[in-house]
């Protein structure tokens, strides 16, 4: 699959709303106040830095990013239909210059999910958004070949990704292609739960997203990771057992009980506010 992530024409973005699930909320990238940061928050800062600095003579209280406004409507655990019902109407109401739309990951991992049907529902949402906002950036799924729980779902994810790229072509949307971002195949790009990105992983995705939108970035998001010592089979096995006990068993338990990690969680930034 070709990577066309650097072909978009750069234009000024003064407002940005992110919609999605735990990936866009920023799970795995905790901030100093206990809330999650994540790639979307980091992208917002990169975009704000591209705006001209406010004129201090006309408004001395204006912050460096005072002209840029950002909302993050994403909530962990949300399925596509929940995102369409809860977040898209708000995004349309806010009508920002840019919306990033990442959804379907939690649906794909459910047994029996049809990626063709999922993509049809996703396309209807894209059609709604493109009529109400400036630009819709579509986000594909990761290549899960290195994720123990999700490795066997790689074919379904790839099929869904092909649909997403076709939808992007039809609606002229930029594509944040995470499948082609090789650097996130490294274990260090992932949190201890192996299901969410680490702070460095979120940073690399934010840099790639800025490239997608036509901006130069200070660091190549696909630059190689530093070398690390080879781990023994024993150490790997011990870590896998610890991971299964601490993360896999509770994750399976929540699914069996019909619970979501996002139950009783609200969007962390529901309004377009200055950074």
PDB file of N, CA and C in Angstrom, residues 143-246:
ATOM      1  N   UNK A 143      -0.744  -1.947  11.806  1.00  0.00           N
ATOM      2  CA  UNK A 143      -0.394  -3.328  11.481  1.00  0.00           C
ATOM      3  C   UNK A 143      -0.171  -4.055  12.810  1.00  0.00           C
ATOM      4  N   UNK A 144      -0.990  -5.057  13.094  1.00  0.00           N
ATOM      5  CA  UNK A 144      -0.974  -5.713  14.410  1.00  0.00           C
ATOM      6  C   UNK A 144      -0.167  -7.008  14.434  1.00  0.00           C
ATOM      7  N   UNK A 145       0.746  -7.179  13.504  1.00  0.00           N
ATOM      8  CA  UNK A 145       1.490  -8.444  13.470  1.00  0.00           C
ATOM      9  C   UNK A 145       2.306  -8.688  14.730  1.00  0.00           C
ATOM     10  N   UNK A 146       2.672  -7.624  15.459  1.00  0.00           N
ATOM     11  CA  UNK A 146       3.470  -7.799  16.664  1.00  0.00           C
ATOM     12  C   UNK A 146       2.673  -7.738  17.953  1.00  0.00           C
ATOM     13  N   UNK A 147       1.332  -7.679  17.845  1.00  0.00           N
ATOM     14  CA  UNK A 147       0.485  -7.575  19.037  1.00  0.00           C
ATOM     15  C   UNK A 147      -0.127  -8.941  19.316  1.00  0.00           C
ATOM     16  N   UNK A 148       0.235  -9.590  20.407  1.00  0.00           N
ATOM     17  CA  UNK A 148      -0.204 -10.978  20.631  1.00  0.00           C
ATOM     18  C   UNK A 148      -1.708 -11.184  20.526  1.00  0.00           C
ATOM     19  N   UNK A 149      -2.509 -10.332  21.157  1.00  0.00           N
ATOM     20  CA  UNK A 149      -3.958 -10.527  21.173  1.00  0.00           C
ATOM     21  C   UNK A 149      -4.585 -10.258  19.807  1.00  0.00           C
ATOM     22  N   UNK A 150      -3.998  -9.351  19.039  1.00  0.00           N
ATOM     23  CA  UNK A 150      -4.632  -8.877  17.810  1.00  0.00           C
ATOM     24  C   UNK A 150      -3.965  -9.393  16.540  1.00  0.00           C
ATOM     25  N   UNK A 151      -2.935 -10.209  16.674  1.00  0.00           N
ATOM     26  CA  UNK A 151      -2.193 -10.661  15.497  1.00  0.00           C
ATOM     27  C   UNK A 151      -3.088 -11.395  14.501  1.00  0.00           C
ATOM     28  N   UNK A 152      -4.000 -12.219  15.011  1.00  0.00           N
ATOM     29  CA  UNK A 152      -4.846 -13.020  14.118  1.00  0.00           C
ATOM     30  C   UNK A 152      -5.923 -12.195  13.420  1.00  0.00           C
ATOM     31  N   UNK A 153      -6.079 -10.918  13.822  1.00  0.00           N
ATOM     32  CA  UNK A 153      -7.072 -10.046  13.194  1.00  0.00           C
ATOM     33  C   UNK A 153      -6.462  -9.166  12.113  1.00  0.00           C
ATOM     34  N   UNK A 154      -5.199  -9.420  11.786  1.00  0.00           N
ATOM     35  CA  UNK A 154      -4.485  -8.558  10.848  1.00  0.00           C
ATOM     36  C   UNK A 154      -5.186  -8.470   9.498  1.00  0.00           C
ATOM     37  N   UNK A 155      -5.736  -9.575   9.004  1.00  0.00           N
ATOM     38  CA  UNK A 155      -6.418  -9.567   7.711  1.00  0.00           C
ATOM     39  C   UNK A 155      -7.653  -8.687   7.716  1.00  0.00           C
ATOM     40  N   UNK A 156      -8.448  -8.751   8.778  1.00  0.00           N
ATOM     41  CA  UNK A 156      -9.638  -7.913   8.890  1.00  0.00           C
ATOM     42  C   UNK A 156      -9.261  -6.435   8.926  1.00  0.00           C
ATOM     43  N   UNK A 157      -8.209  -6.130   9.680  1.00  0.00           N
ATOM     44  CA  UNK A 157      -7.774  -4.737   9.787  1.00  0.00           C
ATOM     45  C   UNK A 157      -7.285  -4.233   8.438  1.00  0.00           C
ATOM     46  N   UNK A 158      -6.535  -5.073   7.713  1.00  0.00           N
ATOM     47  CA  UNK A 158      -6.043  -4.672   6.392  1.00  0.00           C
ATOM     48  C   UNK A 158      -7.205  -4.419   5.430  1.00  0.00           C
ATOM     49  N   UNK A 159      -8.216  -5.268   5.466  1.00  0.00           N
ATOM     50  CA  UNK A 159      -9.393  -5.067   4.609  1.00  0.00           C
ATOM     51  C   UNK A 159     -10.082  -3.754   4.939  1.00  0.00           C
ATOM     52  N   UNK A 160     -10.254  -3.476   6.214  1.00  0.00           N
ATOM     53  CA  UNK A 160     -10.884  -2.230   6.640  1.00  0.00           C
ATOM     54  C   UNK A 160     -10.052  -1.030   6.191  1.00  0.00           C
ATOM     55  N   UNK A 161      -8.738  -1.138   6.310  1.00  0.00           N
ATOM     56  CA  UNK A 161      -7.859  -0.048   5.887  1.00  0.00           C
ATOM     57  C   UNK A 161      -8.006   0.270   4.404  1.00  0.00           C
ATOM     58  N   UNK A 162      -8.113  -0.762   3.574  1.00  0.00           N
ATOM     59  CA  UNK A 162      -8.281  -0.535   2.136  1.00  0.00           C
ATOM     60  C   UNK A 162      -9.574   0.233   1.882  1.00  0.00           C
ATOM     61  N   UNK A 163     -10.637  -0.129   2.582  1.00  0.00           N
ATOM     62  CA  UNK A 163     -11.897   0.611   2.463  1.00  0.00           C
ATOM     63  C   UNK A 163     -11.709   2.070   2.873  1.00  0.00           C
ATOM     64  N   UNK A 164     -10.994   2.303   3.972  1.00  0.00           N
ATOM     65  CA  UNK A 164     -10.809   3.669   4.454  1.00  0.00           C
ATOM     66  C   UNK A 164     -10.059   4.521   3.433  1.00  0.00           C
ATOM     67  N   UNK A 165      -9.060   3.934   2.801  1.00  0.00           N
ATOM     68  CA  UNK A 165      -8.321   4.695   1.793  1.00  0.00           C
ATOM     69  C   UNK A 165      -9.197   4.987   0.584  1.00  0.00           C
ATOM     70  N   UNK A 166     -10.070   4.055   0.220  1.00  0.00           N
ATOM     71  CA  UNK A 166     -10.993   4.298  -0.887  1.00  0.00           C
ATOM     72  C   UNK A 166     -11.980   5.412  -0.534  1.00  0.00           C
ATOM     73  N   UNK A 167     -12.459   5.402   0.697  1.00  0.00           N
ATOM     74  CA  UNK A 167     -13.360   6.470   1.148  1.00  0.00           C
ATOM     75  C   UNK A 167     -12.636   7.812   1.095  1.00  0.00           C
ATOM     76  N   UNK A 168     -11.393   7.831   1.549  1.00  0.00           N
ATOM     77  CA  UNK A 168     -10.602   9.060   1.519  1.00  0.00           C
ATOM     78  C   UNK A 168     -10.464   9.582   0.093  1.00  0.00           C
ATOM     79  N   UNK A 169     -10.256   8.700  -0.852  1.00  0.00           N
ATOM     80  CA  UNK A 169     -10.163   9.108  -2.258  1.00  0.00           C
ATOM     81  C   UNK A 169     -11.473   9.731  -2.739  1.00  0.00           C
ATOM     82  N   UNK A 170     -12.580   9.116  -2.371  1.00  0.00           N
ATOM     83  CA  UNK A 170     -13.880   9.611  -2.847  1.00  0.00           C
ATOM     84  C   UNK A 170     -14.213  10.981  -2.271  1.00  0.00           C
ATOM     85  N   UNK A 171     -13.790  11.238  -1.050  1.00  0.00           N
ATOM     86  CA  UNK A 171     -14.146  12.504  -0.398  1.00  0.00           C
ATOM     87  C   UNK A 171     -12.959  13.460  -0.279  1.00  0.00           C
ATOM     88  N   UNK A 172     -11.856  13.125  -0.943  1.00  0.00           N
ATOM     89  CA  UNK A 172     -10.669  13.983  -0.978  1.00  0.00           C
ATOM     90  C   UNK A 172     -10.156  14.308   0.429  1.00  0.00           C
ATOM     91  N   UNK A 173     -10.037  13.262   1.242  1.00  0.00           N
ATOM     92  CA  UNK A 173      -9.561  13.414   2.614  1.00  0.00           C
ATOM     93  C   UNK A 173      -8.095  13.015   2.729  1.00  0.00           C
ATOM     94  N   UNK A 174      -7.292  13.760   3.476  1.00  0.00           N
ATOM     95  CA  UNK A 174      -5.934  13.293   3.777  1.00  0.00           C
ATOM     96  C   UNK A 174      -5.997  12.040   4.637  1.00  0.00           C
ATOM     97  N   UNK A 175      -4.981  11.185   4.506  1.00  0.00           N
ATOM     98  CA  UNK A 175      -4.963   9.897   5.195  1.00  0.00           C
ATOM     99  C   UNK A 175      -3.760   9.819   6.128  1.00  0.00           C
ATOM    100  N   UNK A 176      -4.037   9.618   7.410  1.00  0.00           N
ATOM    101  CA  UNK A 176      -2.992   9.307   8.378  1.00  0.00           C
ATOM    102  C   UNK A 176      -2.846   7.790   8.378  1.00  0.00           C
ATOM    103  N   UNK A 177      -1.890   7.304   7.595  1.00  0.00           N
ATOM    104  CA  UNK A 177      -1.730   5.864   7.365  1.00  0.00           C
ATOM    105  C   UNK A 177      -0.816   5.268   8.425  1.00  0.00           C
ATOM    106  N   UNK A 178      -1.419   4.711   9.453  1.00  0.00           N
ATOM    107  CA  UNK A 178      -0.635   4.150  10.555  1.00  0.00           C
ATOM    108  C   UNK A 178      -0.051   2.790  10.215  1.00  0.00           C
ATOM    109  N   UNK A 179      -0.654   2.100   9.261  1.00  0.00           N
ATOM    110  CA  UNK A 179      -0.121   0.793   8.839  1.00  0.00           C
ATOM    111  C   UNK A 179       1.282   0.961   8.274  1.00  0.00           C
ATOM    112  N   UNK A 180       1.541   2.055   7.581  1.00  0.00           N
ATOM    113  CA  UNK A 180       2.835   2.259   6.934  1.00  0.00           C
ATOM    114  C   UNK A 180       3.878   2.895   7.849  1.00  0.00           C
ATOM    115  N   UNK A 181       3.476   3.276   9.063  1.00  0.00           N
ATOM    116  CA  UNK A 181       4.424   3.894   9.993  1.00  0.00           C
ATOM    117  C   UNK A 181       5.229   2.787  10.667  1.00  0.00           C
ATOM    118  N   UNK A 182       6.385   2.473  10.099  1.00  0.00           N
ATOM    119  CA  UNK A 182       7.161   1.315  10.531  1.00  0.00           C
ATOM    120  C   UNK A 182       7.685   1.446  11.959  1.00  0.00           C
ATOM    121  N   UNK A 183       7.946   2.667  12.409  1.00  0.00           N
ATOM    122  CA  UNK A 183       8.562   2.847  13.715  1.00  0.00           C
ATOM    123  C   UNK A 183       7.668   2.378  14.861  1.00  0.00           C
ATOM    124  N   UNK A 184       6.363   2.321  14.642  1.00  0.00           N
ATOM    125  CA  UNK A 184       5.488   1.875  15.732  1.00  0.00           C
ATOM    126  C   UNK A 184       5.390   0.357  15.801  1.00  0.00           C
ATOM    127  N   UNK A 185       6.148  -0.351  14.977  1.00  0.00           N
ATOM    128  CA  UNK A 185       6.246  -1.799  15.115  1.00  0.00           C
ATOM    129  C   UNK A 185       7.186  -2.179  16.262  1.00  0.00           C
ATOM    130  N   UNK A 186       7.961  -1.224  16.739  1.00  0.00           N
ATOM    131  CA  UNK A 186       8.871  -1.470  17.858  1.00  0.00           C
ATOM    132  C   UNK A 186       8.088  -1.519  19.163  1.00  0.00           C
ATOM    133  N   UNK A 187       8.435  -2.436  20.055  1.00  0.00           N
ATOM    134  CA  UNK A 187       7.736  -2.581  21.323  1.00  0.00           C
ATOM    135  C   UNK A 187       7.765  -1.283  22.136  1.00  0.00           C
ATOM    136  N   UNK A 188       8.833  -0.497  21.981  1.00  0.00           N
ATOM    137  CA  UNK A 188       8.958   0.737  22.746  1.00  0.00           C
ATOM    138  C   UNK A 188       7.937   1.797  22.347  1.00  0.00           C
ATOM    139  N   UNK A 189       7.277   1.603  21.226  1.00  0.00           N
ATOM    140  CA  UNK A 189       6.221   2.531  20.809  1.00  0.00           C
ATOM    141  C   UNK A 189       4.908   2.258  21.521  1.00  0.00           C
ATOM    142  N   UNK A 190       4.870   1.200  22.332  1.00  0.00           N
ATOM    143  CA  UNK A 190       3.624   0.770  22.949  1.00  0.00           C
ATOM    144  C   UNK A 190       3.714   0.806  24.465  1.00  0.00           C
ATOM    145  N   UNK A 191       2.576   1.056  25.084  1.00  0.00           N
ATOM    146  CA  UNK A 191       2.460   1.061  26.535  1.00  0.00           C
ATOM    147  C   UNK A 191       2.633  -0.353  27.077  1.00  0.00           C
ATOM    148  N   UNK A 192       2.689  -0.477  28.392  1.00  0.00           N
ATOM    149  CA  UNK A 192       2.855  -1.793  29.017  1.00  0.00           C
ATOM    150  C   UNK A 192       1.709  -2.739  28.698  1.00  0.00           C
ATOM    151  N   UNK A 193       0.514  -2.198  28.394  1.00  0.00           N
ATOM    152  CA  UNK A 193      -0.626  -3.067  28.091  1.00  0.00           C
ATOM    153  C   UNK A 193      -0.579  -3.625  26.668  1.00  0.00           C
ATOM    154  N   UNK A 194       0.342  -3.131  25.842  1.00  0.00           N
ATOM    155  CA  UNK A 194       0.551  -3.591  24.467  1.00  0.00           C
ATOM    156  C   UNK A 194      -0.659  -3.329  23.566  1.00  0.00           C
ATOM    157  N   UNK A 195      -1.594  -2.526  24.020  1.00  0.00           N
ATOM    158  CA  UNK A 195      -2.780  -2.191  23.235  1.00  0.00           C
ATOM    159  C   UNK A 195      -2.860  -0.700  22.935  1.00  0.00           C
ATOM    160  N   UNK A 196      -2.107   0.093  23.675  1.00  0.00           N
ATOM    161  CA  UNK A 196      -2.111   1.544  23.484  1.00  0.00           C
ATOM    162  C   UNK A 196      -0.678   2.039  23.317  1.00  0.00           C
ATOM    163  N   UNK A 197      -0.521   3.142  22.628  1.00  0.00           N
ATOM    164  CA  UNK A 197       0.798   3.688  22.374  1.00  0.00           C
ATOM    165  C   UNK A 197       1.425   4.257  23.639  1.00  0.00           C
ATOM    166  N   UNK A 198       2.751   4.243  23.681  1.00  0.00           N
ATOM    167  CA  UNK A 198       3.516   4.908  24.722  1.00  0.00           C
ATOM    168  C   UNK A 198       3.614   6.395  24.375  1.00  0.00           C
ATOM    169  N   UNK A 199       4.112   7.231  25.296  1.00  0.00           N
ATOM    170  CA  UNK A 199       4.303   8.647  24.953  1.00  0.00           C
ATOM    171  C   UNK A 199       5.127   8.846  23.684  1.00  0.00           C
ATOM    172  N   UNK A 200       6.198   8.065  23.513  1.00  0.00           N
ATOM    173  CA  UNK A 200       7.012   8.195  22.298  1.00  0.00           C
ATOM    174  C   UNK A 200       6.229   7.743  21.072  1.00  0.00           C
ATOM    175  N   UNK A 201       5.422   6.701  21.214  1.00  0.00           N
ATOM    176  CA  UNK A 201       4.590   6.268  20.099  1.00  0.00           C
ATOM    177  C   UNK A 201       3.593   7.335  19.695  1.00  0.00           C
ATOM    178  N   UNK A 202       2.945   7.974  20.676  1.00  0.00           N
ATOM    179  CA  UNK A 202       2.007   9.063  20.387  1.00  0.00           C
ATOM    180  C   UNK A 202       2.727  10.224  19.707  1.00  0.00           C
ATOM    181  N   UNK A 203       3.943  10.509  20.154  1.00  0.00           N
ATOM    182  CA  UNK A 203       4.708  11.605  19.556  1.00  0.00           C
ATOM    183  C   UNK A 203       4.983  11.330  18.079  1.00  0.00           C
ATOM    184  N   UNK A 204       5.352  10.103  17.767  1.00  0.00           N
ATOM    185  CA  UNK A 204       5.653   9.763  16.378  1.00  0.00           C
ATOM    186  C   UNK A 204       4.406   9.853  15.502  1.00  0.00           C
ATOM    187  N   UNK A 205       3.261   9.459  16.027  1.00  0.00           N
ATOM    188  CA  UNK A 205       2.021   9.574  15.261  1.00  0.00           C
ATOM    189  C   UNK A 205       1.671  11.047  15.027  1.00  0.00           C
ATOM    190  N   UNK A 206       1.866  11.885  16.040  1.00  0.00           N
ATOM    191  CA  UNK A 206       1.592  13.318  15.882  1.00  0.00           C
ATOM    192  C   UNK A 206       2.473  13.930  14.796  1.00  0.00           C
ATOM    193  N   UNK A 207       3.733  13.546  14.783  1.00  0.00           N
ATOM    194  CA  UNK A 207       4.640  14.053  13.751  1.00  0.00           C
ATOM    195  C   UNK A 207       4.211  13.599  12.361  1.00  0.00           C
ATOM    196  N   UNK A 208       3.795  12.340  12.233  1.00  0.00           N
ATOM    197  CA  UNK A 208       3.341  11.860  10.934  1.00  0.00           C
ATOM    198  C   UNK A 208       2.050  12.581  10.513  1.00  0.00           C
ATOM    199  N   UNK A 209       1.160  12.831  11.475  1.00  0.00           N
ATOM    200  CA  UNK A 209      -0.073  13.545  11.151  1.00  0.00           C
ATOM    201  C   UNK A 209       0.232  14.948  10.630  1.00  0.00           C
ATOM    202  N   UNK A 210       1.202  15.618  11.230  1.00  0.00           N
ATOM    203  CA  UNK A 210       1.581  16.943  10.750  1.00  0.00           C
ATOM    204  C   UNK A 210       2.135  16.861   9.326  1.00  0.00           C
ATOM    205  N   UNK A 211       2.917  15.826   9.041  1.00  0.00           N
ATOM    206  CA  UNK A 211       3.411  15.626   7.683  1.00  0.00           C
ATOM    207  C   UNK A 211       2.265  15.422   6.700  1.00  0.00           C
ATOM    208  N   UNK A 212       1.261  14.647   7.115  1.00  0.00           N
ATOM    209  CA  UNK A 212       0.096  14.392   6.267  1.00  0.00           C
ATOM    210  C   UNK A 212      -0.546  15.704   5.840  1.00  0.00           C
ATOM    211  N   UNK A 213      -0.551  16.668   6.756  1.00  0.00           N
ATOM    212  CA  UNK A 213      -1.197  17.953   6.485  1.00  0.00           C
ATOM    213  C   UNK A 213      -0.268  18.937   5.793  1.00  0.00           C
ATOM    214  N   UNK A 214       0.918  18.465   5.410  1.00  0.00           N
ATOM    215  CA  UNK A 214       1.805  19.277   4.590  1.00  0.00           C
ATOM    216  C   UNK A 214       2.825  20.093   5.348  1.00  0.00           C
ATOM    217  N   UNK A 215       3.008  19.823   6.645  1.00  0.00           N
ATOM    218  CA  UNK A 215       3.939  20.611   7.448  1.00  0.00           C
ATOM    219  C   UNK A 215       5.287  19.910   7.582  1.00  0.00           C
ATOM    220  N   UNK A 216       6.334  20.719   7.645  1.00  0.00           N
ATOM    221  CA  UNK A 216       7.639  20.184   8.006  1.00  0.00           C
ATOM    222  C   UNK A 216       7.645  19.903   9.507  1.00  0.00           C
ATOM    223  N   UNK A 217       8.355  18.852   9.894  1.00  0.00           N
ATOM    224  CA  UNK A 217       8.408  18.484  11.307  1.00  0.00           C
ATOM    225  C   UNK A 217       9.858  18.437  11.762  1.00  0.00           C
ATOM    226  N   UNK A 218      10.104  18.648  13.060  1.00  0.00           N
ATOM    227  CA  UNK A 218      11.491  18.717  13.537  1.00  0.00           C
ATOM    228  C   UNK A 218      12.216  17.386  13.536  1.00  0.00           C
ATOM    229  N   UNK A 219      11.482  16.282  13.560  1.00  0.00           N
ATOM    230  CA  UNK A 219      12.098  14.960  13.637  1.00  0.00           C
ATOM    231  C   UNK A 219      11.320  13.995  12.749  1.00  0.00           C
ATOM    232  N   UNK A 220      12.026  13.106  12.085  1.00  0.00           N
ATOM    233  CA  UNK A 220      11.381  12.091  11.252  1.00  0.00           C
ATOM    234  C   UNK A 220      10.673  11.077  12.144  1.00  0.00           C
ATOM    235  N   UNK A 221       9.339  10.926  12.022  1.00  0.00           N
ATOM    236  CA  UNK A 221       8.637   9.973  12.881  1.00  0.00           C
ATOM    237  C   UNK A 221       9.020   8.522  12.629  1.00  0.00           C
ATOM    238  N   UNK A 222       9.626   8.260  11.488  1.00  0.00           N
ATOM    239  CA  UNK A 222      10.022   6.891  11.164  1.00  0.00           C
ATOM    240  C   UNK A 222      11.504   6.639  11.376  1.00  0.00           C
ATOM    241  N   UNK A 223      12.183   7.538  12.092  1.00  0.00           N
ATOM    242  CA  UNK A 223      13.602   7.320  12.345  1.00  0.00           C
ATOM    243  C   UNK A 223      13.782   6.080  13.212  1.00  0.00           C
ATOM    244  N   UNK A 224      14.873   5.329  13.002  1.00  0.00           N
ATOM    245  CA  UNK A 224      15.086   4.094  13.771  1.00  0.00           C
ATOM    246  C   UNK A 224      15.214   4.367  15.256  1.00  0.00           C
ATOM    247  N   UNK A 225      14.820   3.394  16.043  1.00  0.00           N
ATOM    248  CA  UNK A 225      14.995   3.460  17.481  1.00  0.00           C
ATOM    249  C   UNK A 225      16.447   3.131  17.825  1.00  0.00           C
ATOM    250  N   UNK A 226      16.935   3.620  18.970  1.00  0.00           N
ATOM    251  CA  UNK A 226      18.302   3.268  19.376  1.00  0.00           C
ATOM    252  C   UNK A 226      18.429   1.760  19.585  1.00  0.00           C
ATOM    253  N   UNK A 227      19.618   1.202  19.339  1.00  0.00           N
ATOM    254  CA  UNK A 227      19.823  -0.231  19.580  1.00  0.00           C
ATOM    255  C   UNK A 227      19.574  -0.574  21.040  1.00  0.00           C
ATOM    256  N   UNK A 228      19.130  -1.788  21.287  1.00  0.00           N
ATOM    257  CA  UNK A 228      18.959  -2.243  22.659  1.00  0.00           C
ATOM    258  C   UNK A 228      19.462  -3.669  22.793  1.00  0.00           C
ATOM    259  N   UNK A 229      19.761  -4.050  24.007  1.00  0.00           N
ATOM    260  CA  UNK A 229      20.325  -5.370  24.253  1.00  0.00           C
ATOM    261  C   UNK A 229      19.321  -6.467  23.915  1.00  0.00           C
ATOM    262  N   UNK A 230      19.828  -7.570  23.399  1.00  0.00           N
ATOM    263  CA  UNK A 230      18.984  -8.719  23.075  1.00  0.00           C
ATOM    264  C   UNK A 230      18.443  -9.352  24.358  1.00  0.00           C
ATOM    265  N   UNK A 231      17.155  -9.615  24.385  1.00  0.00           N
ATOM    266  CA  UNK A 231      16.534 -10.226  25.554  1.00  0.00           C
ATOM    267  C   UNK A 231      16.502 -11.734  25.414  1.00  0.00           C
ATOM    268  N   UNK A 232      16.647 -12.418  26.534  1.00  0.00           N
ATOM    269  CA  UNK A 232      16.630 -13.873  26.512  1.00  0.00           C
ATOM    270  C   UNK A 232      15.210 -14.397  26.371  1.00  0.00           C
ATOM    271  N   UNK A 233      15.097 -15.650  25.933  1.00  0.00           N
ATOM    272  CA  UNK A 233      13.788 -16.291  25.829  1.00  0.00           C
ATOM    273  C   UNK A 233      13.103 -16.363  27.180  1.00  0.00           C
ATOM    274  N   UNK A 234      13.886 -16.595  28.214  1.00  0.00           N
ATOM    275  CA  UNK A 234      13.335 -16.659  29.571  1.00  0.00           C
ATOM    276  C   UNK A 234      12.715 -15.324  29.972  1.00  0.00           C
ATOM    277  N   UNK A 235      13.439 -14.225  29.725  1.00  0.00           N
ATOM    278  CA  UNK A 235      12.928 -12.903  30.080  1.00  0.00           C
ATOM    279  C   UNK A 235      11.657 -12.577  29.295  1.00  0.00           C
ATOM    280  N   UNK A 236      11.652 -12.922  28.018  1.00  0.00           N
ATOM    281  CA  UNK A 236      10.464 -12.664  27.200  1.00  0.00           C
ATOM    282  C   UNK A 236       9.270 -13.450  27.732  1.00  0.00           C
ATOM    283  N   UNK A 237       9.507 -14.714  28.070  1.00  0.00           N
ATOM    284  CA  UNK A 237       8.425 -15.532  28.591  1.00  0.00           C
ATOM    285  C   UNK A 237       7.894 -15.002  29.911  1.00  0.00           C
ATOM    286  N   UNK A 238       8.786 -14.581  30.774  1.00  0.00           N
ATOM    287  CA  UNK A 238       8.377 -14.023  32.067  1.00  0.00           C
ATOM    288  C   UNK A 238       7.546 -12.757  31.871  1.00  0.00           C
ATOM    289  N   UNK A 239       7.973 -11.892  30.941  1.00  0.00           N
ATOM    290  CA  UNK A 239       7.220 -10.665  30.670  1.00  0.00           C
ATOM    291  C   UNK A 239       5.844 -10.976  30.097  1.00  0.00           C
ATOM    292  N   UNK A 240       5.771 -11.985  29.232  1.00  0.00           N
ATOM    293  CA  UNK A 240       4.480 -12.352  28.646  1.00  0.00           C
ATOM    294  C   UNK A 240       3.503 -12.857  29.708  1.00  0.00           C
ATOM    295  N   UNK A 241       4.010 -13.617  30.663  1.00  0.00           N
ATOM    296  CA  UNK A 241       3.154 -14.116  31.743  1.00  0.00           C
ATOM    297  C   UNK A 241       2.656 -12.952  32.606  1.00  0.00           C
ATOM    298  N   UNK A 242       3.564 -12.034  32.926  1.00  0.00           N
ATOM    299  CA  UNK A 242       3.192 -10.873  33.730  1.00  0.00           C
ATOM    300  C   UNK A 242       2.170 -10.011  32.987  1.00  0.00           C
ATOM    301  N   UNK A 243       2.402  -9.817  31.693  1.00  0.00           N
ATOM    302  CA  UNK A 243       1.466  -9.026  30.885  1.00  0.00           C
ATOM    303  C   UNK A 243       0.089  -9.674  30.846  1.00  0.00           C
ATOM    304  N   UNK A 244       0.037 -10.993  30.652  1.00  0.00           N
ATOM    305  CA  UNK A 244      -1.250 -11.696  30.595  1.00  0.00           C
ATOM    306  C   UNK A 244      -1.999 -11.547  31.907  1.00  0.00           C
ATOM    307  N   UNK A 245      -1.277 -11.671  33.027  1.00  0.00           N
ATOM    308  CA  UNK A 245      -1.914 -11.582  34.345  1.00  0.00           C
ATOM    309  C   UNK A 245      -2.430 -10.160  34.608  1.00  0.00           C
ATOM    310  N   UNK A 246      -1.643  -9.166  34.224  1.00  0.00           N
ATOM    311  CA  UNK A 246      -1.968  -7.790  34.588  1.00  0.00           C
ATOM    312  C   UNK A 246      -2.917  -7.113  33.616  1.00  0.00           C
TER     313      UNK A 246
END
